[in-house]
Short mmCIF file of C-alpha atoms (C1' of nucleotides) in Angstrom, two decimals:
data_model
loop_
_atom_site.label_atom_id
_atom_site.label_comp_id
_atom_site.label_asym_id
_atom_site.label_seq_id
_atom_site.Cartn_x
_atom_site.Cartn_y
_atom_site.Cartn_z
CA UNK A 200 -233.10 109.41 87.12
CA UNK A 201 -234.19 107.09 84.43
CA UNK A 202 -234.00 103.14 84.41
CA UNK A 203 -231.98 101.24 82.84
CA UNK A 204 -232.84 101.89 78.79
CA UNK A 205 -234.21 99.02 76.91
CA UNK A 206 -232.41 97.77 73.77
CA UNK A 207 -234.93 99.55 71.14
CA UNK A 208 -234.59 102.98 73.46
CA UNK A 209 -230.74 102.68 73.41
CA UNK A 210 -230.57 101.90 69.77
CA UNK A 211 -232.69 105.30 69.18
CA UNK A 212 -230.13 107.34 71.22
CA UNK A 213 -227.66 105.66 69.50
CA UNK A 214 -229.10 106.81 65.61
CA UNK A 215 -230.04 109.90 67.11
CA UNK A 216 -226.18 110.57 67.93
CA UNK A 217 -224.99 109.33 64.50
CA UNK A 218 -227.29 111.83 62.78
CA UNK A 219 -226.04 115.06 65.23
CA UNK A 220 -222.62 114.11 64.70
CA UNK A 221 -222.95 113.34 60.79
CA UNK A 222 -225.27 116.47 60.86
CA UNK A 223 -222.11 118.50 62.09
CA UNK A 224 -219.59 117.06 60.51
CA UNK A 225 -221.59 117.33 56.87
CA UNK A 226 -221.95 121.07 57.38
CA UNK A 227 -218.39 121.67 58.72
CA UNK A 228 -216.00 119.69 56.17
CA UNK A 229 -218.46 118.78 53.53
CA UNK A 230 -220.62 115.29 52.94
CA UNK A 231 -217.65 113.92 50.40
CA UNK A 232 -214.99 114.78 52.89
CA UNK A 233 -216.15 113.28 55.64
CA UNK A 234 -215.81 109.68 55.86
CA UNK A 235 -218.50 107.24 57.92
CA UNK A 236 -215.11 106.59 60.19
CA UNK A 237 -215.17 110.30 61.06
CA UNK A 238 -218.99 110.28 61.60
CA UNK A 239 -218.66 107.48 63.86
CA UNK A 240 -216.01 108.55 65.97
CA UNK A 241 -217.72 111.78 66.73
CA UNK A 242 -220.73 110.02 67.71
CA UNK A 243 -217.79 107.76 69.83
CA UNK A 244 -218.46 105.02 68.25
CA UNK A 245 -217.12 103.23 65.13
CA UNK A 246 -218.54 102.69 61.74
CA UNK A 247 -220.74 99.23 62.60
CA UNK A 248 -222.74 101.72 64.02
CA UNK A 249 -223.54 103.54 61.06
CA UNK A 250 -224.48 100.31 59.02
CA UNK A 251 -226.36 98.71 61.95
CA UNK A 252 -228.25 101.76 61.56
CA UNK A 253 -228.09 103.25 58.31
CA UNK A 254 -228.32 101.88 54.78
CA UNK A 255 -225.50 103.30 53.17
CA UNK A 256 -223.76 106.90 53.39
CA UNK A 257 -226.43 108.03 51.20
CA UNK A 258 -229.53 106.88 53.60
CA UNK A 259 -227.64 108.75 56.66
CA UNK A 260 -227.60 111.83 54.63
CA UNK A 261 -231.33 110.53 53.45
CA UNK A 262 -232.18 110.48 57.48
CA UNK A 263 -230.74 114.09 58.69
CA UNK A 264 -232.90 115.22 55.69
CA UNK A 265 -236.11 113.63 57.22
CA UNK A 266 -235.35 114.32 60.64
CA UNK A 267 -235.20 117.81 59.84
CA UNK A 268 -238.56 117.35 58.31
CA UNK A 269 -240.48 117.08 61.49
CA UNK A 270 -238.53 120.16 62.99
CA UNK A 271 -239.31 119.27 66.10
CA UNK A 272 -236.08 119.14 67.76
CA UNK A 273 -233.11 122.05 68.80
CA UNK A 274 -232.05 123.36 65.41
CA UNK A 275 -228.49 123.01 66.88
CA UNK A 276 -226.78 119.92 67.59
CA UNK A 277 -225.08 119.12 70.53
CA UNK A 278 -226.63 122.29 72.06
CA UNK A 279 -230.08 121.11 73.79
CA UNK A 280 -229.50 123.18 76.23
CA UNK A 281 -228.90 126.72 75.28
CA UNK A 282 -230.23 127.09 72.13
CA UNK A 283 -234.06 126.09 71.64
CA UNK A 284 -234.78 127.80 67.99
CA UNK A 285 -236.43 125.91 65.46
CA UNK A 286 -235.02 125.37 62.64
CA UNK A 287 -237.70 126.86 60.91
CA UNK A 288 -236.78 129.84 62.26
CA UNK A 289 -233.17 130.23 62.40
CA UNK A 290 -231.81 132.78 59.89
CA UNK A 291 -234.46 135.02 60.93
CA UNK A 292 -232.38 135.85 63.46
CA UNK A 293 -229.92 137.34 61.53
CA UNK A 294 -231.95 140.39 61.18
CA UNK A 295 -231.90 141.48 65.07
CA UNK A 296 -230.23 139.81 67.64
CA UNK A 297 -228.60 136.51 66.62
CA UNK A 298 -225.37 138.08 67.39
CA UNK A 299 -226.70 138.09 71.10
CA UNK A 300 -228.10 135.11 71.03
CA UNK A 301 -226.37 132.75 69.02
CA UNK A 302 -222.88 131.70 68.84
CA UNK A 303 -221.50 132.42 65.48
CA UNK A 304 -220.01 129.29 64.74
CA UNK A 305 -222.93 127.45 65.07
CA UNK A 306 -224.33 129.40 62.52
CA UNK A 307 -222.41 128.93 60.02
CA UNK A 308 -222.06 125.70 60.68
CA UNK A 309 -225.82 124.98 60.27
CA UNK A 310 -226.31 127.06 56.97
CA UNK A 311 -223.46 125.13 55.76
CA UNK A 312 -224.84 122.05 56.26
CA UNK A 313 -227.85 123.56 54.72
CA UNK A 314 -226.01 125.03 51.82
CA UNK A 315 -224.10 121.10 51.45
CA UNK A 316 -228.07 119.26 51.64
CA UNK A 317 -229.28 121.79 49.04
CA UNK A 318 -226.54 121.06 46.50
CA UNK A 319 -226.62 117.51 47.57
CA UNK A 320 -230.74 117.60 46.84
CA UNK A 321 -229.43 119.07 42.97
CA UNK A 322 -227.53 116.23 42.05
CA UNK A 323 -229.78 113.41 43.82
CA UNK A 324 -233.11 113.62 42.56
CA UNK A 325 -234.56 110.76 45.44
CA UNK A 326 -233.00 113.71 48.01
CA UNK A 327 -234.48 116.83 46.59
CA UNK A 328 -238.07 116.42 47.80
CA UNK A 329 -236.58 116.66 51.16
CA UNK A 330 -234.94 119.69 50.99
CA UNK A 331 -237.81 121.58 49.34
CA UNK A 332 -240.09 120.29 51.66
CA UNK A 333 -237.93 121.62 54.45
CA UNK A 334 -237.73 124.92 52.61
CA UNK A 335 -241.88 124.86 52.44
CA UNK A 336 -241.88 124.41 56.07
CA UNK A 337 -239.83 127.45 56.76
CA UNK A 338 -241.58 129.98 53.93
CA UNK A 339 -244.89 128.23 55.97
CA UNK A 340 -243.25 129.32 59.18
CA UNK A 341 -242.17 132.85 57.76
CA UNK A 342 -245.66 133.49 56.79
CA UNK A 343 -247.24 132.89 59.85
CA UNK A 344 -244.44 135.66 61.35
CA UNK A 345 -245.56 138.06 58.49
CA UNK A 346 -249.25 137.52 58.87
CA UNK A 347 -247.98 139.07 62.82
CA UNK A 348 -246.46 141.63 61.80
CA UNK A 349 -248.06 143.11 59.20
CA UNK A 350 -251.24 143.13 61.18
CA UNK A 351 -252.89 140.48 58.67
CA UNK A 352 -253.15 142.73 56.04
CA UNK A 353 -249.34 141.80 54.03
CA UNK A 354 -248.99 143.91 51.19
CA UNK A 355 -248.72 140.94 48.87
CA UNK A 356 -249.74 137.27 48.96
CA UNK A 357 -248.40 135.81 52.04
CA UNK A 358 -246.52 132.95 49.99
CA UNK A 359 -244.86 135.61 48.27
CA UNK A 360 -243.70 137.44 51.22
CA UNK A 361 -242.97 134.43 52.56
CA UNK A 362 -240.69 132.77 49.64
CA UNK A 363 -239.18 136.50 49.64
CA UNK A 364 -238.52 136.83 53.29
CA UNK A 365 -236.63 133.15 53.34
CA UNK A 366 -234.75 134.47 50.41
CA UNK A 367 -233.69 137.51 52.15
CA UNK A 368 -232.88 134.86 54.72
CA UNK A 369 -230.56 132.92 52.37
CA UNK A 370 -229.19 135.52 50.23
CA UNK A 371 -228.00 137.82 53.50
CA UNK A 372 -226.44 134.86 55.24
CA UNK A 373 -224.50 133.85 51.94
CA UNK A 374 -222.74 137.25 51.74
CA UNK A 375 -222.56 137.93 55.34
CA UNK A 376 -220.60 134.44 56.48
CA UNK A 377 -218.19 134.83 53.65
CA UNK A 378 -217.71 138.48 54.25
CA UNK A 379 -218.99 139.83 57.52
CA UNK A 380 -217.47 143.24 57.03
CA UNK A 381 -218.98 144.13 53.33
CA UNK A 382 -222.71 142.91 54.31
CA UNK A 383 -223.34 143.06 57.76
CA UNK A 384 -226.42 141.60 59.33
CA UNK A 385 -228.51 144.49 59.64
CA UNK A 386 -229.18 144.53 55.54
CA UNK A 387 -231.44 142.16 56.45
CA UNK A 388 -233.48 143.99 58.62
CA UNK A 389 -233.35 146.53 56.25
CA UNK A 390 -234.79 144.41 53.63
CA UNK A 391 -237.12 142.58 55.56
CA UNK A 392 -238.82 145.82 56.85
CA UNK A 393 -238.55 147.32 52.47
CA UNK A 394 -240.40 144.38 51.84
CA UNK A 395 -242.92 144.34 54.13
CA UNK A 396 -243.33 147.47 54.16
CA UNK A 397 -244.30 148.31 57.10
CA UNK A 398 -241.96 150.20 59.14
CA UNK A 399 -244.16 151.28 62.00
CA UNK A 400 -246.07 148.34 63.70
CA UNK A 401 -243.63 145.81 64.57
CA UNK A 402 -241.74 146.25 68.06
CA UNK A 403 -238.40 145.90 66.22
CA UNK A 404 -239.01 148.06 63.76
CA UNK A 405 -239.46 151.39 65.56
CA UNK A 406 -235.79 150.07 67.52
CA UNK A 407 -234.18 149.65 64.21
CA UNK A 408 -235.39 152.85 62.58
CA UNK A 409 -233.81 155.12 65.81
CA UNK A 410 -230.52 153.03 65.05
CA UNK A 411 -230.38 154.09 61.35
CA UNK A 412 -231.33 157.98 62.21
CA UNK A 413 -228.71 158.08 65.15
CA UNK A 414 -226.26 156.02 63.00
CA UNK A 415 -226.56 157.05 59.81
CA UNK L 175 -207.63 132.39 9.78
CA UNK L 176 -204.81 132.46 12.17
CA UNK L 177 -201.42 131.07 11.57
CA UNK L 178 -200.10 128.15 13.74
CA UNK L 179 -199.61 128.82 17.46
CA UNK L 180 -197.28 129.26 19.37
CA UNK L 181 -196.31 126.97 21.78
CA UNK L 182 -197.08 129.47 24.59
CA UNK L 183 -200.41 130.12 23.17
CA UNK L 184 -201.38 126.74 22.55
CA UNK L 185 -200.65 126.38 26.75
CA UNK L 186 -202.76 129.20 27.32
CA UNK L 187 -205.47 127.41 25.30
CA UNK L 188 -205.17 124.49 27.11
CA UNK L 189 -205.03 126.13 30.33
CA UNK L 190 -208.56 127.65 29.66
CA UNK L 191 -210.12 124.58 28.04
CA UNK L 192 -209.30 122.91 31.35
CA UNK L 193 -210.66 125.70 33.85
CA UNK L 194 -213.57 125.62 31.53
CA UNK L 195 -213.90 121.46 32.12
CA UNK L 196 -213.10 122.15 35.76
CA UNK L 197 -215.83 124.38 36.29
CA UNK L 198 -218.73 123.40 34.85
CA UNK L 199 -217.99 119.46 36.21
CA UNK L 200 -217.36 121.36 39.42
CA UNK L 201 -220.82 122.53 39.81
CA UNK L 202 -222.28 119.41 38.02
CA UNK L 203 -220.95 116.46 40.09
CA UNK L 204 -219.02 118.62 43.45
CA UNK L 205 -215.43 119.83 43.81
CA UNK L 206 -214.74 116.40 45.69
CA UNK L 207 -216.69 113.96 43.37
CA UNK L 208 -214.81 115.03 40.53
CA UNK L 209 -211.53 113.52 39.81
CA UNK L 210 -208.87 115.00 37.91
CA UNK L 211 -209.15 112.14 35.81
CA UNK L 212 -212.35 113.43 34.87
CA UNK L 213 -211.43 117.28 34.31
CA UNK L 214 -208.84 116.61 31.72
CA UNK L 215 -210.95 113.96 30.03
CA UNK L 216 -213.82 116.69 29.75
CA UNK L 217 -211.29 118.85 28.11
CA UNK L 218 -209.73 116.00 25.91
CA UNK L 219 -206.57 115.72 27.71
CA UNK L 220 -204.71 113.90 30.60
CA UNK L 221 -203.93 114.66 34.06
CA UNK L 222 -200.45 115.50 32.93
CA UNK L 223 -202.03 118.56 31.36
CA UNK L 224 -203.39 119.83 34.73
CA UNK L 225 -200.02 119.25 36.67
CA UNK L 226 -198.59 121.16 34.19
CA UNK L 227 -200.80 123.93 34.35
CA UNK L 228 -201.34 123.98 37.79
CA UNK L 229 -200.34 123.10 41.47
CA UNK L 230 -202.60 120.55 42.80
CA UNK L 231 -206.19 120.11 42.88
CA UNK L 232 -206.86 123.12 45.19
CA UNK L 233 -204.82 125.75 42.96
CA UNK L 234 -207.10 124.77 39.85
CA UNK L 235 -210.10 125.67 41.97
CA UNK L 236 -208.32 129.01 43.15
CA UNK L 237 -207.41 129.33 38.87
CA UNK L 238 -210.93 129.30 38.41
CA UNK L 239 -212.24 131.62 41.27
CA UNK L 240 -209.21 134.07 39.71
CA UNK L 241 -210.55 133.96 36.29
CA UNK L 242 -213.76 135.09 37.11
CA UNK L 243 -212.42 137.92 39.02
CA UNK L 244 -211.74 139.32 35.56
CA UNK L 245 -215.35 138.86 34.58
CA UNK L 246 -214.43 139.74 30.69
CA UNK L 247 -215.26 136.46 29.18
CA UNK L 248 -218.54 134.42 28.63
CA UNK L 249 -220.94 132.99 31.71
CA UNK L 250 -221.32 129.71 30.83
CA UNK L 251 -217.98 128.35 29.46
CA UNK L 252 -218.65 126.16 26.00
CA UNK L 253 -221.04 128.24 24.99
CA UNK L 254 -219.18 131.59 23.77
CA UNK L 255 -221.85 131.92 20.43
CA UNK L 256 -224.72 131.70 22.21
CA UNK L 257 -224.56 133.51 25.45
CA UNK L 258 -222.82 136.95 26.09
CA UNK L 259 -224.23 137.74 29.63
CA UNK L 260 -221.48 138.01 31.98
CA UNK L 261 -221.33 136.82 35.49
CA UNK L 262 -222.04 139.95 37.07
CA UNK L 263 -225.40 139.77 36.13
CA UNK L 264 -226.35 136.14 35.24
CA UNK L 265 -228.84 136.16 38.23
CA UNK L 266 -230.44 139.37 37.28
CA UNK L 267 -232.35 137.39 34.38
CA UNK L 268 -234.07 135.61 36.57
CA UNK L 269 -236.26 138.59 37.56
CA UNK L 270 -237.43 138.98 33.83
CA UNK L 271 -236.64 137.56 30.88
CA UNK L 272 -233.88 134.50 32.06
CA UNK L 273 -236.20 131.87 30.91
CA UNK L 274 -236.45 132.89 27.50
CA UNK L 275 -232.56 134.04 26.75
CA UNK L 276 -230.89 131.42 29.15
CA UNK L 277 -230.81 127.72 28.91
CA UNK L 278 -231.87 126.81 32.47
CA UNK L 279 -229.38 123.80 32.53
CA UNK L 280 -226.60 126.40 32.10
CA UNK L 281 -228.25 128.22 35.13
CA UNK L 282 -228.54 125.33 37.23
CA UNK L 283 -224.68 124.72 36.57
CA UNK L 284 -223.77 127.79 37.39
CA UNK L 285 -225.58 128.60 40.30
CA UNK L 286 -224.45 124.95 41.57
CA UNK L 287 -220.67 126.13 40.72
CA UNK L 288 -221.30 129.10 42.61
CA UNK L 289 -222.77 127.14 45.88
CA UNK L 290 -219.99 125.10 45.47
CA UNK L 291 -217.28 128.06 45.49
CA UNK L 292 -219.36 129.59 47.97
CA UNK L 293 -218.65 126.37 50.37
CA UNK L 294 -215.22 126.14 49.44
CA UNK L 295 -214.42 129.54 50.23
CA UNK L 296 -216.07 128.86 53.64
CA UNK L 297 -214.16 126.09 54.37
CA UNK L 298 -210.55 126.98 53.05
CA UNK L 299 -209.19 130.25 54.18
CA UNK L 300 -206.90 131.68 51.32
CA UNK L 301 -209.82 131.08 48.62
CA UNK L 302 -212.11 132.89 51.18
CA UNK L 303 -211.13 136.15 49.53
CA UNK L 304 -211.68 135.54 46.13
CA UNK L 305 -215.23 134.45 46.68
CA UNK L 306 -215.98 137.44 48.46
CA UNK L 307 -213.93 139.74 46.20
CA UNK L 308 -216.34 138.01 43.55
CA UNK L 309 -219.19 138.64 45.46
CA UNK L 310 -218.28 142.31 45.41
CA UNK L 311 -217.58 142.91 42.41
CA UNK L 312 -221.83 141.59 41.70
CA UNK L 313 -222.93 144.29 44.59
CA UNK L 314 -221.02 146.66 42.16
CA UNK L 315 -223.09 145.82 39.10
CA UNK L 316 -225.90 145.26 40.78
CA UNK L 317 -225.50 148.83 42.38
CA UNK L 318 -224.77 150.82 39.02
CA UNK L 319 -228.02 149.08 37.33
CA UNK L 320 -229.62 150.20 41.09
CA UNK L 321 -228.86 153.94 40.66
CA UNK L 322 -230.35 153.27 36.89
CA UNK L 323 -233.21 152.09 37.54
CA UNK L 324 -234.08 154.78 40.50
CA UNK L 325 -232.88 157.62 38.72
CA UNK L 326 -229.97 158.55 40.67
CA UNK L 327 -232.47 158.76 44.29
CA UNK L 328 -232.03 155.12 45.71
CA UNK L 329 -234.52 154.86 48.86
CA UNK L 330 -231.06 153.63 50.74
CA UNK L 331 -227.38 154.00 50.52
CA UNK L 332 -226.55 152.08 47.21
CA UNK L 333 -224.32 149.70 48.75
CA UNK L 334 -226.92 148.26 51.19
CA UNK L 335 -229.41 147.92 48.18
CA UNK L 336 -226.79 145.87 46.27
CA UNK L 337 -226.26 143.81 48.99
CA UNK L 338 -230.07 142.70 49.06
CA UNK L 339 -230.76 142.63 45.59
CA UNK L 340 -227.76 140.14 45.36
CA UNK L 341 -229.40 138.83 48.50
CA UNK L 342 -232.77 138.18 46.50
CA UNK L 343 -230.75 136.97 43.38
CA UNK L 344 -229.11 134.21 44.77
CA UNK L 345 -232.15 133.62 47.76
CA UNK L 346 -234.79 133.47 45.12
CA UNK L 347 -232.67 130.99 43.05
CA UNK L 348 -231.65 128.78 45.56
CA UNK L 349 -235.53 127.92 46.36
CA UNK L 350 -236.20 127.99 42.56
CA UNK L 351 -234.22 125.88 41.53
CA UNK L 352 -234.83 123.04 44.18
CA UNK L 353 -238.90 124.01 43.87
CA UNK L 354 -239.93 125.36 40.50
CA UNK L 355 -243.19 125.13 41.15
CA UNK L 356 -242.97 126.61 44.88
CA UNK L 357 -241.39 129.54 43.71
CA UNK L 358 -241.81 130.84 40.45
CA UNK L 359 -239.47 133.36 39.04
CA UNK L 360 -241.67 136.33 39.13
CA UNK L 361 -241.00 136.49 42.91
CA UNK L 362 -237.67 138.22 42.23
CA UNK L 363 -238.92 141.06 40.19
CA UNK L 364 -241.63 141.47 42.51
CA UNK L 365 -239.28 141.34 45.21
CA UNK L 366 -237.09 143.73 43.34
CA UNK L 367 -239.56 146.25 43.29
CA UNK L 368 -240.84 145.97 46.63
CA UNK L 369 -237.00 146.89 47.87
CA UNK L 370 -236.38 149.63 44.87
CA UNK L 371 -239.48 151.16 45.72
CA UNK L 372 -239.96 152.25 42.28
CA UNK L 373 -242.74 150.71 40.61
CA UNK L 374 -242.55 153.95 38.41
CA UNK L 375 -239.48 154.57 35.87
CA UNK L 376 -237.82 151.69 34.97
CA UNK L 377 -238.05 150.16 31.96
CA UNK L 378 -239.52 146.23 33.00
CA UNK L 379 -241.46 147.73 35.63
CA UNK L 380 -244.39 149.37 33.44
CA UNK L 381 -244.50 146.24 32.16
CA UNK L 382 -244.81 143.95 34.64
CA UNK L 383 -246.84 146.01 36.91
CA UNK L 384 -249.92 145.46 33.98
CA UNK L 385 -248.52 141.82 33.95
CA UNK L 386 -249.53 142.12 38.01
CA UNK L 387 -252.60 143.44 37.46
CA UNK L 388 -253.76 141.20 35.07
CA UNK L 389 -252.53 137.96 36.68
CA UNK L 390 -254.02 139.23 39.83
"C1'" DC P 134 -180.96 119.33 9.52
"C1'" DT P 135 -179.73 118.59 14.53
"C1'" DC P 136 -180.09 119.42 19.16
"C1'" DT P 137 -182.59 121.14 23.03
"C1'" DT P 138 -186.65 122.14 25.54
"C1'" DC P 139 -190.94 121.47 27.52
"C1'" DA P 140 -196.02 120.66 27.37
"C1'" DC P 141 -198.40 116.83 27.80
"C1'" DA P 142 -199.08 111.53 28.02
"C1'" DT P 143 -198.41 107.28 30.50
"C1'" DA P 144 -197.68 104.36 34.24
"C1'" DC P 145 -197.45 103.97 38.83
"C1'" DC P 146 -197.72 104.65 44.15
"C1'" DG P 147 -199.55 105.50 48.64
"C1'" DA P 148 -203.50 106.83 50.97
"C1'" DT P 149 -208.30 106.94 51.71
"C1'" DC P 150 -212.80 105.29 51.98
"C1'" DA P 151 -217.46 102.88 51.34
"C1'" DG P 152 -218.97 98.72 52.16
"C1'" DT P 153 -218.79 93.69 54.12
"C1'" DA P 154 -217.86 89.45 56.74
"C1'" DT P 155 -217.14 88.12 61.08
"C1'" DT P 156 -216.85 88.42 66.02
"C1'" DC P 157 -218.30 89.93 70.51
"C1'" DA P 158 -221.05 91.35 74.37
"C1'" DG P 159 -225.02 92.41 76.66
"C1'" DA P 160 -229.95 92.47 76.64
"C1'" DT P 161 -234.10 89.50 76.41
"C1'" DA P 162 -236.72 85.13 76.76
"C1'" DC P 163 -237.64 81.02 79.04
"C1'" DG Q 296 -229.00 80.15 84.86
"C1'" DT Q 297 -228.83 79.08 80.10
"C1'" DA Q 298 -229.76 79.92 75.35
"C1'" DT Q 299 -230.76 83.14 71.95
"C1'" DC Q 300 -230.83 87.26 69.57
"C1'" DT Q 301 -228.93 91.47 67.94
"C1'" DG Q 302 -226.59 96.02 68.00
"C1'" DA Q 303 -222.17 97.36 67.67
"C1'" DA Q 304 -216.89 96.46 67.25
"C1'" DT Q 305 -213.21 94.75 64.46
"C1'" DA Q 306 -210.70 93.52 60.56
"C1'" DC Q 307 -210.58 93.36 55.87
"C1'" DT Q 308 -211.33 94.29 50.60
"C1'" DG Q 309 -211.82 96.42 46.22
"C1'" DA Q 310 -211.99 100.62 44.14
"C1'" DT Q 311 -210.88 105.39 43.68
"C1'" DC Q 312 -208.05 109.31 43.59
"C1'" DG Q 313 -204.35 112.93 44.28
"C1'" DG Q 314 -199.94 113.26 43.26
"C1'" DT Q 315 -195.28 111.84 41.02
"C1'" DA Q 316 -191.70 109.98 38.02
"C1'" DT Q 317 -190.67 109.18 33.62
"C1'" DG Q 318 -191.31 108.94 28.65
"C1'" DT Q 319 -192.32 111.27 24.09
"C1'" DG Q 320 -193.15 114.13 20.27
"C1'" DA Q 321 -193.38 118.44 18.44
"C1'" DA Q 322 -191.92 123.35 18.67
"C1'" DG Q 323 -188.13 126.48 18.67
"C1'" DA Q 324 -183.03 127.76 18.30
"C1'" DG Q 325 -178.69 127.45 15.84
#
DNA sequence: CTCTTCACATACCGATCAGTATTCAGATAC
DNA sequence: GTATCTGAATACTGATCGGTATGTGAAGAG
């Protein structure tokens, strides 16, 4: 196991807990209903935590912002263990098999808290940089996947596809968690696969496309 | 002009100047930064008005979700003169011609009202419904103007088109809006296309598709 | 003209919460 | 071992807000 941690190392775990549990929390009840006590307690610890570390309310919702920015971490917190997607990549999954792979709750908790940063970036003009850089890091990340699939010939600029694709992302996910049964996830394969169009080489394409004959 | 109101009908007037306050500071400021203090100042009254109107805090939100189930009254409240366009298709312009005809402010407030609904619907079950009965009643529209445009022969079952073309609306808008510059509007109507498959008959499409092969 | 009703205004209460001043405990330095 | 430093705990404050109890003035009934 690992020594003892030294005070700098222990104070990094310590932020590093603050922002999952604030990260949660946010996306779950909302960054006005959840107050620093709350935050705090979920991280088990109490709210001189939070200023020892932190600014003001503001600069923790400032920090999960930023973190996010280096993407370099589980897109899930409080799950290191079973779920390693990026965030870059997360609502990509709702086009094949995040039923399979990812517990639903989860989901919607994280494109809540995505959905509560975005509207937080609208009204706080030193936030929204963050959240459209984030959003450039996942159209970057969704053209790299269409430049694979398409065989590097897309039939449109990549950033196109791209800021299309992450749309399709968005715009799915927003029907779909509010009403699963009216839009379910597989519009967004659909969608994905009009927009690329290219139904024939990607390996889940030729799946999907003996789903829809068989099931009509 | 009209004679002197009745007393019911001056409470129906008030009732609607308040759900107009109520949403538009909704989507401005947040359901939970905006006190009730503020909503009936907005619409030149007192909280006593709200009380008397409504339940709490939570049943004025639910008032306004309700009202714009009926979708037979102006977009963006305060502005009945200048803009007819209702809510069922108040995204649509931003494939075409929303720059010139709508005020973005009015856009940005209602798409932020929208988010914010959207979030509130996730979070509290009985307004759940009226969000997603909302949501519907866009695929709807969105699914008449789809057999329009195609000429009756939609490349997929109508609903599933709705579904993403209300999937790129509000996708397309939510990067917009937080990255003008990132994203420029034209992506929908490309986008649009790309899932229609119809470059051909519709009306914008000849149009644009000389617009795309000018611009390059 | 008088009485009643009620939509809205006013004043207030209890609860909540961001932020702060202070204390405490354990890690680090010597 | 002792002193120091500091990250976090604790206790508190001022402000805000949802909700309520009560007052008031004008509309409606007779």
């Amino acid at each position: 196991m690992s020594d003892r941690l030294t005070r700098a190392q222990q104070q990094q775990r310590t932020r590093q807990h603050l922002l999952d549990a604030a990260e949660t929390l946010f996306g779950e009840r909302g960054i006005h209903r959840t107050s620093l006590d709350e935050v705090a307690a979920e991280a088990g610890l109490t709210k001189g935590a939070i200023y020892a570390n932190f600014e003001s309310k503001t600069g923790l919702v400032a920090a999960i912002l930023e973190r996010r920015l280096t993407d370099d971490h589980p897109a899930y917190p409080g799950t290191e263990a079973d779920a390693d997607i990026s965030y870059a990549g997360w609502l990509r999954h709702l086009g094949a098999d995040y039923d399979a792979t990812l517990p639903l709750p989860k989901v919607r908790r994280f494109a809540m808290a995505i959905v509560e940063f975005w509207l937080y970036g609208m009204r706080t003009p030193e936030a929204r940089e963050s959240i459209a850089a984030w959003l450039r890091v996942v159209r970057a990340s969704n053209a790299k996947e269409i430049v694979e699939r398409t065989g590097g010939n897309p039939p449109m600029p990549a950033d196109q596809l791209a800021a299309l694709m992450t749309a399709l992302d968005v715009g799915v996910a927003f029907q779909h968690l509010i009403d699963p049964d009216a839009v379910p996830t597989e519009v967004y394969g659909r969608g994905l696969r009009a927009i690329l169009g290219t139904d024939g080489p990607s390996r889940q394409a030729s799946e999907e496309t003996a789903d829809r004959a068989a099931g009509g």
